[in-house]
Amino acid sequence: MIDAVKILEEKKFKAFSMYLREDGIMNTVFEDNILITIDDVEGALNWVESLGGKKYLNLFEGGYNTDFDPFVREYASSAEENNYTIADAIITSTLSLNMVAKFYIQYNKPHMPTKVFKSRDEAIQWLLSFK
């Protein structure tokens, strides 16, 4: 869901939509009932690079029954492959997504600040503390 902040750029992909907000947050909203693959990630990274290759505060909003290929979790957590990230906030609206997000943080140990939220407002506030 997109709030009243102005959207500077947006891109729709098969598995998710991405919105660059004027406050520097890159908001990714995942579709329902989808498995995110490395091909999805590569498409998103190519688009972010086309915007100038800056680092962003990432706000991820999971859809219902969204899942991530294990390789995607490993890739997303690595310092070498994550060139466009300052911090990641993950909003979970279901118990299963909450479990996946917490597993990702505990098992993959992302190299950038990463936190799980149930509240969108709290996630945005936390992200903006990195500006």
mmCIF file of C-alpha atoms in Angstrom:
data_model
loop_
_atom_site.group_PDB
_atom_site.id
_atom_site.type_symbol
_atom_site.label_atom_id
_atom_site.label_comp_id
_atom_site.label_asym_id
_atom_site.label_seq_id
_atom_site.Cartn_x
_atom_site.Cartn_y
_atom_site.Cartn_z
ATOM 1 C CA MET A 1 0.000 0.000 0.000
ATOM 2 C CA ILE A 2 1.294 3.442 -0.908
ATOM 3 C CA ASP A 3 0.703 6.419 1.419
ATOM 4 C CA ALA A 4 0.584 10.160 0.744
ATOM 5 C CA VAL A 5 4.328 10.512 0.067
ATOM 6 C CA LYS A 6 5.080 11.502 -3.515
ATOM 7 C CA ILE A 7 6.274 8.676 -5.772
ATOM 8 C CA LEU A 8 9.216 9.718 -7.959
ATOM 9 C CA GLU A 9 9.573 6.499 -9.971
ATOM 10 C CA GLU A 10 7.679 3.237 -10.167
ATOM 11 C CA LYS A 11 8.046 -0.086 -11.928
ATOM 12 C CA LYS A 12 5.728 -3.104 -12.110
ATOM 13 C CA PHE A 13 7.283 -6.548 -12.300
ATOM 14 C CA LYS A 14 5.574 -9.951 -12.498
ATOM 15 C CA ALA A 15 6.091 -10.727 -8.791
ATOM 16 C CA PHE A 16 6.066 -7.240 -7.242
ATOM 17 C CA SER A 17 5.864 -3.496 -7.800
ATOM 18 C CA MET A 18 8.545 -1.010 -6.752
ATOM 19 C CA TYR A 19 8.026 2.630 -5.825
ATOM 20 C CA LEU A 20 10.794 5.172 -5.209
ATOM 21 C CA ARG A 21 9.378 7.597 -2.681
ATOM 22 C CA GLU A 22 10.513 11.215 -2.327
ATOM 23 C CA ASP A 23 11.795 10.462 1.190
ATOM 24 C CA GLY A 24 14.401 8.058 -0.236
ATOM 25 C CA ILE A 25 12.542 4.857 0.598
ATOM 26 C CA MET A 26 12.329 2.179 -2.093
ATOM 27 C CA ASN A 27 8.987 0.493 -1.388
ATOM 28 C CA THR A 28 8.572 -3.026 -2.786
ATOM 29 C CA VAL A 29 5.079 -4.530 -2.636
ATOM 30 C CA PHE A 30 4.937 -8.271 -3.357
ATOM 31 C CA GLU A 31 2.077 -10.006 -5.132
ATOM 32 C CA ASP A 32 0.057 -12.723 -3.401
ATOM 33 C CA ASN A 33 0.743 -16.436 -3.906
ATOM 34 C CA ILE A 34 4.136 -16.014 -5.548
ATOM 35 C CA LEU A 35 7.645 -17.435 -5.252
ATOM 36 C CA ILE A 36 10.346 -14.789 -5.636
ATOM 37 C CA THR A 37 13.234 -16.093 -7.745
ATOM 38 C CA ILE A 38 16.689 -14.804 -8.584
ATOM 39 C CA ASP A 39 15.359 -13.706 -11.995
ATOM 40 C CA ASP A 40 12.896 -11.422 -10.194
ATOM 41 C CA VAL A 41 15.714 -9.967 -8.081
ATOM 42 C CA GLU A 42 17.970 -9.398 -11.096
ATOM 43 C CA GLY A 43 15.205 -7.492 -12.880
ATOM 44 C CA ALA A 44 14.717 -5.265 -9.853
ATOM 45 C CA LEU A 45 18.449 -4.640 -9.466
ATOM 46 C CA ASN A 46 18.757 -3.692 -13.143
ATOM 47 C CA TRP A 47 15.947 -1.165 -12.704
ATOM 48 C CA VAL A 48 17.513 0.302 -9.533
ATOM 49 C CA GLU A 49 20.842 0.584 -11.346
ATOM 50 C CA SER A 50 19.106 2.450 -14.190
ATOM 51 C CA LEU A 51 17.972 5.029 -11.612
ATOM 52 C CA GLY A 52 21.591 5.910 -10.898
ATOM 53 C CA GLY A 53 22.739 3.058 -8.689
ATOM 54 C CA LYS A 54 22.173 4.862 -5.378
ATOM 55 C CA LYS A 55 21.651 3.160 -2.027
ATOM 56 C CA TYR A 56 18.118 3.129 -0.639
ATOM 57 C CA LEU A 57 16.164 2.510 2.503
ATOM 58 C CA ASN A 58 14.114 -0.531 1.516
ATOM 59 C CA LEU A 59 10.563 -1.133 2.666
ATOM 60 C CA PHE A 60 9.342 -4.640 1.772
ATOM 61 C CA GLU A 61 5.648 -5.441 2.043
ATOM 62 C CA GLY A 62 4.877 -9.131 1.706
ATOM 63 C CA GLY A 63 1.786 -10.359 -0.006
ATOM 64 C CA TYR A 64 -0.349 -13.261 1.147
ATOM 65 C CA ASN A 65 1.569 -16.524 0.728
ATOM 66 C CA THR A 66 4.711 -14.820 -0.627
ATOM 67 C CA ASP A 67 7.785 -17.063 -0.500
ATOM 68 C CA PHE A 68 11.413 -16.639 -1.449
ATOM 69 C CA ASP A 69 13.731 -19.103 -3.134
ATOM 70 C CA PRO A 70 16.540 -20.038 -0.672
ATOM 71 C CA PHE A 71 19.119 -18.656 -3.126
ATOM 72 C CA VAL A 72 17.299 -15.294 -3.069
ATOM 73 C CA ARG A 73 17.547 -15.145 0.735
ATOM 74 C CA GLU A 74 21.266 -15.924 0.596
ATOM 75 C CA TYR A 75 21.845 -13.403 -2.198
ATOM 76 C CA ALA A 76 19.860 -10.659 -0.464
ATOM 77 C CA SER A 77 21.801 -11.010 2.776
ATOM 78 C CA SER A 78 25.306 -10.916 1.297
ATOM 79 C CA ALA A 79 27.513 -7.851 1.547
ATOM 80 C CA GLU A 80 29.011 -8.452 -1.909
ATOM 81 C CA GLU A 81 25.736 -8.551 -3.811
ATOM 82 C CA ASN A 82 23.769 -5.917 -1.956
ATOM 83 C CA ASN A 83 25.099 -2.689 -3.433
ATOM 84 C CA TYR A 84 21.919 -0.593 -3.288
ATOM 85 C CA THR A 85 20.864 -0.992 0.351
ATOM 86 C CA ILE A 86 21.243 1.165 3.454
ATOM 87 C CA ALA A 87 18.688 -0.734 5.574
ATOM 88 C CA ASP A 88 15.778 -3.140 5.073
ATOM 89 C CA ALA A 89 12.415 -3.039 6.851
ATOM 90 C CA ILE A 90 10.135 -6.005 6.269
ATOM 91 C CA ILE A 91 6.426 -5.655 6.981
ATOM 92 C CA THR A 92 4.680 -8.933 7.694
ATOM 93 C CA SER A 93 0.920 -9.285 7.694
ATOM 94 C CA THR A 94 0.661 -13.056 8.133
ATOM 95 C CA LEU A 95 2.140 -15.515 10.586
ATOM 96 C CA SER A 96 3.836 -17.511 7.825
ATOM 97 C CA LEU A 97 5.529 -14.434 6.335
ATOM 98 C CA ASN A 98 6.572 -13.326 9.806
ATOM 99 C CA MET A 99 8.228 -16.725 10.320
ATOM 100 C CA VAL A 100 9.997 -16.548 6.931
ATOM 101 C CA ALA A 101 11.281 -13.007 7.658
ATOM 102 C CA LYS A 102 12.553 -13.893 11.125
ATOM 103 C CA PHE A 103 14.192 -17.060 9.777
ATOM 104 C CA TYR A 104 15.893 -14.958 7.096
ATOM 105 C CA ILE A 105 17.356 -12.605 9.712
ATOM 106 C CA GLN A 106 18.445 -15.365 12.103
ATOM 107 C CA TYR A 107 19.770 -17.830 9.532
ATOM 108 C CA ASN A 108 21.068 -15.612 6.699
ATOM 109 C CA LYS A 109 22.292 -12.821 9.001
ATOM 110 C CA PRO A 110 22.039 -9.898 6.552
ATOM 111 C CA HIS A 111 25.026 -7.548 6.485
ATOM 112 C CA MET A 112 22.839 -4.456 6.485
ATOM 113 C CA PRO A 113 20.455 -3.357 9.261
ATOM 114 C CA THR A 114 17.284 -5.433 8.841
ATOM 115 C CA LYS A 115 14.188 -5.532 11.012
ATOM 116 C CA VAL A 116 10.705 -7.069 10.864
ATOM 117 C CA PHE A 117 7.606 -4.966 11.590
ATOM 118 C CA LYS A 118 3.866 -5.476 11.765
ATOM 119 C CA SER A 119 3.228 -1.724 11.518
ATOM 120 C CA ARG A 120 3.996 0.154 8.294
ATOM 121 C CA ASP A 121 4.350 3.464 10.152
ATOM 122 C CA GLU A 122 6.884 2.001 12.594
ATOM 123 C CA ALA A 123 8.862 0.481 9.710
ATOM 124 C CA ILE A 124 9.024 3.821 7.885
ATOM 125 C CA GLN A 125 10.014 5.670 11.064
ATOM 126 C CA TRP A 126 12.812 3.150 11.691
ATOM 127 C CA LEU A 127 14.072 3.428 8.113
ATOM 128 C CA LEU A 128 14.122 7.224 8.206
ATOM 129 C CA SER A 129 16.382 7.059 11.285
ATOM 130 C CA PHE A 130 19.164 6.010 8.860
ATOM 131 C CA LYS A 131 19.006 9.261 6.850
#
